[in-house]
């Protein structure tokens, strides 16, 4: 465990979400629904980072995320790395992979899109170019850039 | 249950397009058939479009179906805040198929996902209008005898005109050469040019519109240049009379040239063109009836063989 990670409490079992861009820490919280969890969570914001300047770390005790949950983070922070901790040891490292589809995560930028006007329906985007971060709305068919879309 | 809805024509294979054109041809031979006797077709027009509605309703009536529906959203619950889903579920209790026009983009796709009956998209905002594309293809096929290797000239508003975008995508199977003739502000968007390059479709762009530019055209597809599309009104004043087709421009054109227009026109085709044998826009609109008969039948699972074998002609 490096010196920077010691800035927040060590974890026995759970997930360390590292390399979060400083301004995205609370977005990650809401994308993973951490605000509703009952297990101990340590949030470190504005920590020093060689790569990002300032970064965030979130440590979640006794919770392991599915690949689907992790892929949601791709819309805000593809730099994020996850360390899976068991018995104080990192047993697995995971990176964020852009999924083929994003369901119910981001909002369509087109105000005339049905998804922005119909209550109770999920948005759905097809990721048409993973490298360039280009999304296509399943409904209105408008192509948009991942860095410009807003979360639902 | 297999979803037989028609939301966009972009997904249709070449074989499927040719199949539907052949079915439309059978309906042109005889549009009055009782194939849909006992069925109910609903036409839900959340925004008014009299032309499209009359064409669909005539298609359904000539096939022997009963038609229900509404044109004005103010008379339905959707103005009381009912969701599209609830309206579609309610109508699905009564109708075997729903023809739907909506001002929101993606509305038809969503309806097709929630409805237990097939949906035909009769236009969803600026997005898709597949029955218009089908009648355009049928008109081209009928006048040229083929869809292959044609020179197709698209004129006017190529930026917002969804009919030209859908036509462009549907023609990808047929090795066309496109010419895009538009003012700078209404040029064909980059995403469609990228689409052409990816599909190996040849295209040229022009800003001038005269008899020399169109000399090699097989199809001249005119669209409206609307004032409200311009951010720069000086630019509009400068170009508004440039993209008007006049009869004198047709003298040196190919004998097989036909002029199409999705209608209604404003002033982009001079009235003296109407009597030229190359003017085809009124027949084009008429072809919409046969194209829509084919689409309704196909969405209801009626095959071309059943249309051929239909003995109940009236
Ligand atoms: Zn959309």
GROMACS .gro file of C-alpha atoms and ligand atoms in nm:
model
  467
    1UNK     CA    1   0.000   0.000   0.000
    2UNK     CA    2   0.158   0.332  -0.098
    3UNK     CA    3   0.195   0.637   0.122
    4UNK     CA    4  -0.091   0.829  -0.040
    5UNK     CA    5  -0.341   0.554   0.024
    6UNK     CA    6  -0.249   0.567   0.393
    7UNK     CA    7  -0.405   0.910   0.403
    8UNK     CA    8  -0.732   0.728   0.455
    9UNK     CA    9  -0.807   0.432   0.674
   10UNK     CA   10  -0.689   0.084   0.576
   11UNK     CA   11  -0.947  -0.172   0.471
   12UNK     CA   12  -0.980  -0.534   0.578
   13UNK     CA   13  -1.227  -0.649   0.313
   14UNK     CA   14  -1.387  -0.442   0.043
   15UNK     CA   15  -1.309  -0.220  -0.254
   16UNK     CA   16  -1.076   0.076  -0.292
   17UNK     CA   17  -1.184   0.303  -0.576
   18UNK     CA   18  -0.876   0.501  -0.667
   19UNK     CA   19  -0.767   0.765  -0.919
   20UNK     CA   20  -1.102   0.941  -0.924
   21UNK     CA   21  -1.071   1.290  -1.077
   22UNK     CA   22  -1.110   1.529  -0.781
   23UNK     CA   23  -1.434   1.688  -0.904
   24UNK     CA   24  -1.598   1.350  -0.977
   25UNK     CA   25  -1.581   1.195  -0.629
   26UNK     CA   26  -1.942   1.259  -0.541
   27UNK     CA   27  -2.059   1.160  -0.888
   28UNK     CA   28  -1.898   0.821  -0.831
   29UNK     CA   29  -2.079   0.804  -0.497
   30UNK     CA   30  -2.414   0.849  -0.665
   31UNK     CA   31  -2.340   0.625  -0.967
   32UNK     CA   32  -2.265   0.337  -0.732
   33UNK     CA   33  -2.545   0.426  -0.490
   34UNK     CA   34  -2.301   0.451  -0.199
   35UNK     CA   35  -2.520   0.700  -0.016
   36UNK     CA   36  -2.767   0.418   0.055
   37UNK     CA   37  -2.516   0.165   0.185
   38UNK     CA   38  -2.494   0.062   0.547
   39UNK     CA   39  -2.132  -0.058   0.548
   40UNK     CA   40  -1.845   0.177   0.649
   41UNK     CA   41  -1.733   0.405   0.368
   42UNK     CA   42  -1.433   0.639   0.372
   43UNK     CA   43  -1.426   0.917   0.118
   44UNK     CA   44  -1.102   1.100   0.051
   45UNK     CA   45  -1.124   1.410  -0.162
   46UNK     CA   46  -0.859   1.644  -0.305
   47UNK     CA   47  -0.569   1.413  -0.227
   48UNK     CA   48  -0.237   1.463  -0.402
   49UNK     CA   49  -0.181   1.258  -0.713
   50UNK     CA   50   0.112   1.248  -0.956
   51UNK     CA   51  -0.116   1.148  -1.243
   52UNK     CA   52  -0.421   1.364  -1.184
   53UNK     CA   53  -0.291   1.653  -0.973
   54UNK     CA   54  -0.575   1.614  -0.728
   55UNK     CA   55  -0.770   1.296  -0.694
   56UNK     CA   56  -1.027   1.121  -0.483
   57UNK     CA   57  -1.029   0.779  -0.320
   58UNK     CA   58  -1.330   0.593  -0.190
   59UNK     CA   59  -1.296   0.291   0.035
   60UNK     CA   60  -1.601   0.073   0.075
   61UNK     CA   61  -1.590  -0.199   0.339
   62UNK     CA   62  -1.738  -0.543   0.272
   63UNK     CA   63  -1.870  -0.454  -0.070
   64UNK     CA   64  -1.758  -0.585  -0.410
   65UNK     CA   65  -1.895  -0.438  -0.729
   66UNK     CA   66  -2.016  -0.620  -1.037
   67UNK     CA   67  -1.864  -0.544  -1.376
   68UNK     CA   68  -2.192  -0.381  -1.475
   69UNK     CA   69  -2.174  -0.145  -1.178
   70UNK     CA   70  -1.812  -0.065  -1.255
   71UNK     CA   71  -1.884   0.004  -1.620
   72UNK     CA   72  -2.120   0.284  -1.518
   73UNK     CA   73  -1.817   0.480  -1.403
   74UNK     CA   74  -1.690   0.499  -1.761
   75UNK     CA   75  -1.921   0.794  -1.825
   76UNK     CA   76  -1.739   1.015  -1.573
   77UNK     CA   77  -1.400   0.871  -1.502
   78UNK     CA   78  -1.232   0.616  -1.723
   79UNK     CA   79  -0.911   0.672  -1.521
   80UNK     CA   80  -1.063   0.503  -1.215
   81UNK     CA   81  -0.890   0.192  -1.081
   82UNK     CA   82  -1.045  -0.051  -0.836
   83UNK     CA   83  -0.851  -0.262  -0.588
   84UNK     CA   84  -1.031  -0.558  -0.442
   85UNK     CA   85  -0.914  -0.611  -0.084
   86UNK     CA   86  -0.938  -0.932   0.111
   87UNK     CA   87  -0.771  -0.966   0.447
   88UNK     CA   88  -0.583  -0.633   0.397
   89UNK     CA   89  -0.431  -0.758   0.069
   90UNK     CA   90  -0.502  -0.644  -0.283
   91UNK     CA   91  -0.624  -0.965  -0.446
   92UNK     CA   92  -0.746  -0.814  -0.773
   93UNK     CA   93  -0.719  -0.490  -0.968
   94UNK     CA   94  -0.995  -0.378  -1.201
   95UNK     CA   95  -1.013  -0.098  -1.456
   96UNK     CA   96  -1.321   0.065  -1.595
   97UNK     CA   97  -1.429  -0.072  -1.932
   98UNK     CA   98  -1.665   0.113  -2.155
   99UNK     CA   99  -1.976  -0.107  -2.194
  100UNK     CA  100  -2.156  -0.162  -2.526
  101UNK     CA  101  -2.471  -0.005  -2.385
  102UNK     CA  102  -2.557   0.247  -2.115
  103UNK     CA  103  -2.903   0.195  -1.974
  104UNK     CA  104  -3.059   0.444  -1.735
  105UNK     CA  105  -2.728   0.620  -1.663
  106UNK     CA  106  -2.705   0.928  -1.881
  107UNK     CA  107  -2.953   1.174  -2.021
  108UNK     CA  108  -3.004   1.243  -2.391
  109UNK     CA  109  -2.891   1.593  -2.492
  110UNK     CA  110  -3.180   1.627  -2.737
  111UNK     CA  111  -3.469   1.812  -2.566
  112UNK     CA  112  -3.711   1.671  -2.827
  113UNK     CA  113  -3.612   1.313  -2.744
  114UNK     CA  114  -3.891   1.097  -2.603
  115UNK     CA  115  -3.664   0.999  -2.311
  116UNK     CA  116  -3.670   1.359  -2.187
  117UNK     CA  117  -4.049   1.382  -2.203
  118UNK     CA  118  -4.195   1.047  -2.107
  119UNK     CA  119  -4.214   0.977  -1.732
  120UNK     CA  120  -4.092   0.642  -1.610
  121UNK     CA  121  -3.882   0.538  -1.906
  122UNK     CA  122  -3.511   0.453  -1.902
  123UNK     CA  123  -3.263   0.610  -2.140
  124UNK     CA  124  -3.058   0.372  -2.353
  125UNK     CA  125  -2.741   0.454  -2.544
  126UNK     CA  126  -2.536   0.240  -2.777
  127UNK     CA  127  -2.164   0.306  -2.751
  128UNK     CA  128  -2.076   0.339  -3.119
  129UNK     CA  129  -1.708   0.429  -3.070
  130UNK     CA  130  -1.540   0.330  -2.745
  131UNK     CA  131  -1.212   0.509  -2.818
  132UNK     CA  132  -1.373   0.836  -2.917
  133UNK     CA  133  -1.645   0.805  -2.652
  134UNK     CA  134  -1.931   0.843  -2.902
  135UNK     CA  135  -2.280   0.743  -2.793
  136UNK     CA  136  -2.596   0.704  -2.999
  137UNK     CA  137  -2.936   0.743  -2.838
  138UNK     CA  138  -3.139   0.427  -2.898
  139UNK     CA  139  -3.455   0.636  -2.933
  140UNK     CA  140  -3.391   0.966  -3.113
  141UNK     CA  141  -3.076   0.826  -3.284
  142UNK     CA  142  -2.874   1.142  -3.212
  143UNK     CA  143  -2.503   1.085  -3.172
  144UNK     CA  144  -2.336   1.259  -2.878
  145UNK     CA  145  -2.000   1.276  -2.702
  146UNK     CA  146  -1.970   1.105  -2.367
  147UNK     CA  147  -1.799   1.405  -2.206
  148UNK     CA  148  -2.098   1.625  -2.289
  149UNK     CA  149  -2.380   1.409  -2.158
  150UNK     CA  150  -2.533   1.459  -1.815
  151UNK     CA  151  -2.623   1.190  -1.568
  152UNK     CA  152  -2.991   1.111  -1.521
  153UNK     CA  153  -4.390  -1.250  -3.002
  154UNK     CA  154  -4.185  -1.120  -3.290
  155UNK     CA  155  -4.204  -0.744  -3.314
  156UNK     CA  156  -4.320  -0.660  -3.664
  157UNK     CA  157  -4.319  -0.284  -3.612
  158UNK     CA  158  -4.171  -0.045  -3.867
  159UNK     CA  159  -3.972   0.231  -3.697
  160UNK     CA  160  -3.703   0.303  -3.956
  161UNK     CA  161  -3.619   0.170  -4.299
  162UNK     CA  162  -3.247   0.198  -4.234
  163UNK     CA  163  -3.233  -0.156  -4.095
  164UNK     CA  164  -3.406  -0.317  -4.394
  165UNK     CA  165  -3.196  -0.540  -4.617
  166UNK     CA  166  -3.192  -0.499  -4.994
  167UNK     CA  167  -3.405  -0.813  -5.026
  168UNK     CA  168  -3.662  -0.676  -4.784
  169UNK     CA  169  -3.683  -0.345  -4.970
  170UNK     CA  170  -3.729  -0.520  -5.305
  171UNK     CA  171  -3.992  -0.748  -5.149
  172UNK     CA  172  -4.192  -0.450  -5.022
  173UNK     CA  173  -4.164  -0.272  -5.359
  174UNK     CA  174  -4.301  -0.580  -5.533
  175UNK     CA  175  -4.587  -0.590  -5.285
  176UNK     CA  176  -4.657  -0.222  -5.352
  177UNK     CA  177  -4.665  -0.300  -5.725
  178UNK     CA  178  -4.932  -0.566  -5.666
  179UNK     CA  179  -5.139  -0.309  -5.480
  180UNK     CA  180  -5.100  -0.063  -5.763
  181UNK     CA  181  -5.241  -0.328  -5.999
  182UNK     CA  182  -5.538  -0.354  -5.771
  183UNK     CA  183  -5.558  -0.139  -5.460
  184UNK     CA  184  -5.904  -0.261  -5.359
  185UNK     CA  185  -5.870  -0.590  -5.176
  186UNK     CA  186  -6.050  -0.719  -4.870
  187UNK     CA  187  -5.733  -0.860  -4.714
  188UNK     CA  188  -5.788  -0.673  -4.386
  189UNK     CA  189  -6.157  -0.750  -4.351
  190UNK     CA  190  -6.243  -0.755  -3.981
  191UNK     CA  191  -5.921  -0.582  -3.871
  192UNK     CA  192  -5.893  -0.246  -3.698
  193UNK     CA  193  -5.619   0.004  -3.785
  194UNK     CA  194  -5.561   0.294  -3.543
  195UNK     CA  195  -5.410   0.619  -3.666
  196UNK     CA  196  -5.276   0.823  -3.375
  197UNK     CA  197  -5.159   1.166  -3.486
  198UNK     CA  198  -5.010   1.349  -3.189
  199UNK     CA  199  -4.927   1.625  -3.435
  200UNK     CA  200  -5.137   1.701  -3.738
  201UNK     CA  201  -5.026   1.581  -4.080
  202UNK     CA  202  -5.330   1.563  -4.301
  203UNK     CA  203  -5.155   1.425  -4.608
  204UNK     CA  204  -4.990   1.136  -4.430
  205UNK     CA  205  -5.302   1.052  -4.232
  206UNK     CA  206  -5.530   1.052  -4.537
  207UNK     CA  207  -5.286   0.834  -4.725
  208UNK     CA  208  -5.264   0.577  -4.445
  209UNK     CA  209  -5.639   0.580  -4.383
  210UNK     CA  210  -5.714   0.537  -4.752
  211UNK     CA  211  -5.467   0.249  -4.765
  212UNK     CA  212  -5.641   0.080  -4.471
  213UNK     CA  213  -5.991   0.146  -4.606
  214UNK     CA  214  -5.909   0.007  -4.950
  215UNK     CA  215  -5.788  -0.312  -4.782
  216UNK     CA  216  -6.120  -0.349  -4.603
  217UNK     CA  217  -6.001  -0.254  -4.254
  218UNK     CA  218  -6.187  -0.029  -4.012
  219UNK     CA  219  -6.004   0.283  -3.901
  220UNK     CA  220  -6.011   0.446  -3.559
  221UNK     CA  221  -5.792   0.718  -3.413
  222UNK     CA  222  -5.738   1.084  -3.347
  223UNK     CA  223  -5.557   1.372  -3.510
  224UNK     CA  224  -5.548   1.635  -3.251
  225UNK     CA  225  -5.374   1.567  -2.920
  226UNK     CA  226  -5.606   1.817  -2.748
  227UNK     CA  227  -5.898   1.576  -2.771
  228UNK     CA  228  -5.710   1.296  -2.598
  229UNK     CA  229  -5.577   1.241  -2.249
  230UNK     CA  230  -5.219   1.314  -2.349
  231UNK     CA  231  -5.289   1.681  -2.285
  232UNK     CA  232  -5.408   1.580  -1.936
  233UNK     CA  233  -5.063   1.436  -1.873
  234UNK     CA  234  -5.122   1.077  -1.977
  235UNK     CA  235  -4.799   0.911  -2.080
  236UNK     CA  236  -4.742   0.788  -2.435
  237UNK     CA  237  -4.715   0.437  -2.294
  238UNK     CA  238  -5.061   0.456  -2.135
  239UNK     CA  239  -5.217   0.588  -2.455
  240UNK     CA  240  -5.052   0.313  -2.660
  241UNK     CA  241  -5.161   0.042  -2.414
  242UNK     CA  242  -5.517   0.169  -2.420
  243UNK     CA  243  -5.538   0.179  -2.800
  244UNK     CA  244  -5.376  -0.166  -2.825
  245UNK     CA  245  -5.689  -0.303  -2.660
  246UNK     CA  246  -5.890  -0.198  -2.962
  247UNK     CA  247  -5.664  -0.204  -3.267
  248UNK     CA  248  -5.462  -0.471  -3.450
  249UNK     CA  249  -5.200  -0.220  -3.561
  250UNK     CA  250  -5.114   0.141  -3.474
  251UNK     CA  251  -5.000   0.403  -3.724
  252UNK     CA  252  -4.843   0.680  -3.520
  253UNK     CA  253  -4.717   1.031  -3.584
  254UNK     CA  254  -4.549   1.212  -3.294
  255UNK     CA  255  -4.364   1.539  -3.246
  256UNK     CA  256  -4.103   1.376  -3.021
  257UNK     CA  257  -3.804   1.192  -3.163
  258UNK     CA  258  -3.782   0.827  -3.064
  259UNK     CA  259  -4.153   0.810  -2.977
  260UNK     CA  260  -4.218   0.537  -3.234
  261UNK     CA  261  -3.927   0.324  -3.115
  262UNK     CA  262  -4.051   0.347  -2.759
  263UNK     CA  263  -4.410   0.272  -2.859
  264UNK     CA  264  -4.290  -0.036  -3.050
  265UNK     CA  265  -4.120  -0.160  -2.733
  266UNK     CA  266  -4.424  -0.125  -2.508
  267UNK     CA  267  -4.709  -0.207  -2.746
  268UNK     CA  268  -4.842  -0.560  -2.783
  269UNK     CA  269  -4.943  -0.476  -3.144
  270UNK     CA  270  -4.720  -0.359  -3.431
  271UNK     CA  271  -4.645   0.012  -3.467
  272UNK     CA  272  -4.588   0.193  -3.797
  273UNK     CA  273  -4.389   0.511  -3.758
  274UNK     CA  274  -4.563   0.785  -3.960
  275UNK     CA  275  -4.297   1.037  -3.855
  276UNK     CA  276  -4.130   1.102  -3.520
  277UNK     CA  277  -4.015   1.463  -3.498
  278UNK     CA  278  -3.710   1.525  -3.715
  279UNK     CA  279  -3.605   1.163  -3.686
  280UNK     CA  280  -3.761   0.905  -3.922
  281UNK     CA  281  -4.048   0.884  -4.169
  282UNK     CA  282  -4.011   0.539  -4.326
  283UNK     CA  283  -4.333   0.533  -4.529
  284UNK     CA  284  -4.214   0.849  -4.709
  285UNK     CA  285  -3.885   0.674  -4.785
  286UNK     CA  286  -4.073   0.370  -4.912
  287UNK     CA  287  -4.284   0.576  -5.151
  288UNK     CA  288  -3.973   0.761  -5.268
  289UNK     CA  289  -3.803   0.430  -5.344
  290UNK     CA  290  -4.113   0.300  -5.518
  291UNK     CA  291  -4.135   0.617  -5.729
  292UNK     CA  292  -3.769   0.590  -5.830
  293UNK     CA  293  -3.804   0.221  -5.907
  294UNK     CA  294  -4.118   0.271  -6.111
  295UNK     CA  295  -3.986   0.560  -6.319
  296UNK     CA  296  -3.636   0.425  -6.377
  297UNK     CA  297  -3.714   0.053  -6.393
  298UNK     CA  298  -3.435  -0.009  -6.142
  299UNK     CA  299  -3.282   0.130  -5.826
  300UNK     CA  300  -2.928   0.040  -5.936
  301UNK     CA  301  -2.653   0.279  -6.050
  302UNK     CA  302  -2.860   0.597  -6.057
  303UNK     CA  303  -2.749   0.961  -6.042
  304UNK     CA  304  -2.959   1.116  -5.768
  305UNK     CA  305  -2.954   1.491  -5.713
  306UNK     CA  306  -3.079   1.621  -5.379
  307UNK     CA  307  -3.163   1.991  -5.384
  308UNK     CA  308  -3.244   2.251  -5.118
  309UNK     CA  309  -3.244   2.194  -4.743
  310UNK     CA  310  -3.010   1.901  -4.696
  311UNK     CA  311  -2.932   1.987  -4.336
  312UNK     CA  312  -3.274   1.946  -4.173
  313UNK     CA  313  -3.454   1.749  -4.444
  314UNK     CA  314  -3.509   1.407  -4.290
  315UNK     CA  315  -3.654   1.267  -4.613
  316UNK     CA  316  -3.325   1.315  -4.796
  317UNK     CA  317  -3.128   1.160  -4.511
  318UNK     CA  318  -3.350   0.851  -4.500
  319UNK     CA  319  -3.344   0.819  -4.878
  320UNK     CA  320  -2.966   0.841  -4.879
  321UNK     CA  321  -2.939   0.560  -4.624
  322UNK     CA  322  -3.196   0.339  -4.793
  323UNK     CA  323  -3.018   0.377  -5.130
  324UNK     CA  324  -2.690   0.240  -4.995
  325UNK     CA  325  -2.768  -0.106  -5.133
  326UNK     CA  326  -2.799   0.016  -5.490
  327UNK     CA  327  -2.467   0.179  -5.588
  328UNK     CA  328  -2.598   0.533  -5.637
  329UNK     CA  329  -2.405   0.852  -5.713
  330UNK     CA  330  -2.539   1.144  -5.512
  331UNK     CA  331  -2.512   1.514  -5.586
  332UNK     CA  332  -2.585   1.743  -5.293
  333UNK     CA  333  -2.703   2.087  -5.406
  334UNK     CA  334  -2.756   2.326  -5.116
  335UNK     CA  335  -2.670   2.669  -4.979
  336UNK     CA  336  -2.377   2.680  -4.740
  337UNK     CA  337  -2.600   2.705  -4.432
  338UNK     CA  338  -2.810   2.402  -4.529
  339UNK     CA  339  -2.536   2.168  -4.654
  340UNK     CA  340  -2.552   1.794  -4.607
  341UNK     CA  341  -2.429   1.733  -4.249
  342UNK     CA  342  -2.088   1.580  -4.202
  343UNK     CA  343  -2.230   1.266  -4.037
  344UNK     CA  344  -2.414   1.172  -4.358
  345UNK     CA  345  -2.110   1.240  -4.571
  346UNK     CA  346  -1.912   1.019  -4.334
  347UNK     CA  347  -2.187   0.759  -4.377
  348UNK     CA  348  -2.147   0.779  -4.757
  349UNK     CA  349  -1.771   0.733  -4.733
  350UNK     CA  350  -1.809   0.437  -4.497
  351UNK     CA  351  -2.064   0.277  -4.733
  352UNK     CA  352  -1.864   0.351  -5.048
  353UNK     CA  353  -2.133   0.584  -5.185
  354UNK     CA  354  -1.999   0.844  -5.431
  355UNK     CA  355  -2.110   1.203  -5.380
  356UNK     CA  356  -2.037   1.553  -5.506
  357UNK     CA  357  -2.136   1.880  -5.346
  358UNK     CA  358  -2.254   2.193  -5.528
  359UNK     CA  359  -2.381   2.532  -5.422
  360UNK     CA  360  -2.488   2.641  -5.772
  361UNK     CA  361  -2.811   2.506  -5.920
  362UNK     CA  362  -2.854   2.538  -6.298
  363UNK     CA  363  -2.908   2.335  -6.615
  364UNK     CA  364  -2.540   2.240  -6.637
  365UNK     CA  365  -2.523   2.095  -6.288
  366UNK     CA  366  -2.828   1.872  -6.341
  367UNK     CA  367  -2.753   1.759  -6.698
  368UNK     CA  368  -2.665   1.403  -6.593
  369UNK     CA  369  -2.942   1.356  -6.336
  370UNK     CA  370  -3.176   1.055  -6.332
  371UNK     CA  371  -3.363   1.179  -6.026
  372UNK     CA  372  -3.397   1.538  -5.908
  373UNK     CA  373  -3.525   1.539  -5.550
  374UNK     CA  374  -3.638   1.890  -5.453
  375UNK     CA  375  -3.698   2.009  -5.095
  376UNK     CA  376  -3.819   2.330  -4.936
  377UNK     CA  377  -3.570   2.600  -4.836
  378UNK     CA  378  -3.745   2.753  -4.534
  379UNK     CA  379  -3.669   3.094  -4.396
  380UNK     CA  380  -3.681   2.978  -4.032
  381UNK     CA  381  -3.391   2.740  -4.094
  382UNK     CA  382  -3.148   3.030  -4.144
  383UNK     CA  383  -2.954   3.195  -3.864
  384UNK     CA  384  -2.833   3.455  -4.112
  385UNK     CA  385  -3.134   3.615  -4.284
  386UNK     CA  386  -2.911   3.801  -4.530
  387UNK     CA  387  -2.793   3.462  -4.645
  388UNK     CA  388  -3.157   3.353  -4.684
  389UNK     CA  389  -3.239   3.658  -4.896
  390UNK     CA  390  -2.935   3.584  -5.111
  391UNK     CA  391  -3.014   3.216  -5.176
  392UNK     CA  392  -3.393   3.193  -5.159
  393UNK     CA  393  -3.438   3.221  -5.535
  394UNK     CA  394  -3.133   3.014  -5.627
  395UNK     CA  395  -3.284   2.675  -5.547
  396UNK     CA  396  -3.597   2.710  -5.757
  397UNK     CA  397  -3.646   2.469  -6.042
  398UNK     CA  398  -3.776   2.633  -6.361
  399UNK     CA  399  -3.904   2.460  -6.671
  400UNK     CA  400  -3.633   2.617  -6.887
  401UNK     CA  401  -3.367   2.436  -6.685
  402UNK     CA  402  -3.502   2.097  -6.796
  403UNK     CA  403  -3.432   2.134  -7.170
  404UNK     CA  404  -3.096   1.960  -7.185
  405UNK     CA  405  -3.165   1.703  -6.917
  406UNK     CA  406  -3.184   1.328  -6.964
  407UNK     CA  407  -3.510   1.193  -7.110
  408UNK     CA  408  -3.550   0.955  -6.815
  409UNK     CA  409  -3.512   1.233  -6.559
  410UNK     CA  410  -3.796   1.256  -6.308
  411UNK     CA  411  -3.855   1.528  -6.050
  412UNK     CA  412  -3.959   1.428  -5.700
  413UNK     CA  413  -4.068   1.638  -5.404
  414UNK     CA  414  -4.208   1.519  -5.068
  415UNK     CA  415  -4.479   1.793  -5.086
  416UNK     CA  416  -4.618   2.034  -4.992
  417UNK     CA  417  -4.412   2.265  -5.206
  418UNK     CA  418  -4.394   2.638  -5.153
  419UNK     CA  419  -4.211   2.800  -5.442
  420UNK     CA  420  -3.913   2.572  -5.502
  421UNK     CA  421  -4.070   2.423  -5.814
  422UNK     CA  422  -4.210   2.682  -6.054
  423UNK     CA  423  -4.565   2.608  -6.169
  424UNK     CA  424  -4.455   2.588  -6.532
  425UNK     CA  425  -4.274   2.264  -6.444
  426UNK     CA  426  -4.603   2.089  -6.358
  427UNK     CA  427  -4.690   2.023  -6.721
  428UNK     CA  428  -4.349   1.886  -6.807
  429UNK     CA  429  -4.357   1.507  -6.843
  430UNK     CA  430  -4.055   1.494  -6.614
  431UNK     CA  431  -4.256   1.632  -6.323
  432UNK     CA  432  -4.349   1.335  -6.107
  433UNK     CA  433  -4.434   1.476  -5.762
  434UNK     CA  434  -4.810   1.430  -5.783
  435UNK     CA  435  -4.781   1.067  -5.897
  436UNK     CA  436  -4.517   1.025  -5.626
  437UNK     CA  437  -4.770   1.121  -5.361
  438UNK     CA  438  -5.021   0.881  -5.520
  439UNK     CA  439  -4.764   0.601  -5.495
  440UNK     CA  440  -4.769   0.657  -5.121
  441UNK     CA  441  -5.101   0.475  -5.110
  442UNK     CA  442  -4.956   0.152  -5.253
  443UNK     CA  443  -4.639   0.175  -5.048
  444UNK     CA  444  -4.844   0.218  -4.731
  445UNK     CA  445  -5.073  -0.071  -4.820
  446UNK     CA  446  -4.762  -0.290  -4.847
  447UNK     CA  447  -4.626  -0.164  -4.514
  448UNK     CA  448  -4.951  -0.219  -4.326
  449UNK     CA  449  -4.982  -0.575  -4.461
  450UNK     CA  450  -4.620  -0.658  -4.390
  451UNK     CA  451  -4.643  -0.532  -4.031
  452UNK     CA  452  -4.955  -0.747  -3.982
  453UNK     CA  453  -4.765  -1.053  -4.103
  454UNK     CA  454  -4.943  -1.082  -4.438
  455UNK     CA  455  -4.703  -1.221  -4.698
  456UNK     CA  456  -4.668  -1.130  -5.063
  457UNK     CA  457  -4.800  -1.476  -5.158
  458UNK     CA  458  -5.117  -1.409  -4.964
  459UNK     CA  459  -5.155  -1.080  -5.152
  460UNK     CA  460  -5.096  -1.260  -5.484
  461UNK     CA  461  -5.344  -1.534  -5.403
  462UNK     CA  462  -5.606  -1.299  -5.272
  463UNK     CA  463  -5.930  -1.399  -5.437
  464UNK     CA  464  -6.152  -1.155  -5.258
  465UNK     CA  465  -6.094  -0.858  -5.483
  466UNK     CA  466  -6.385  -0.626  -5.480
  467LIG    ZN1  467  -3.240   1.071  -2.751
   0.00000   0.00000   0.00000
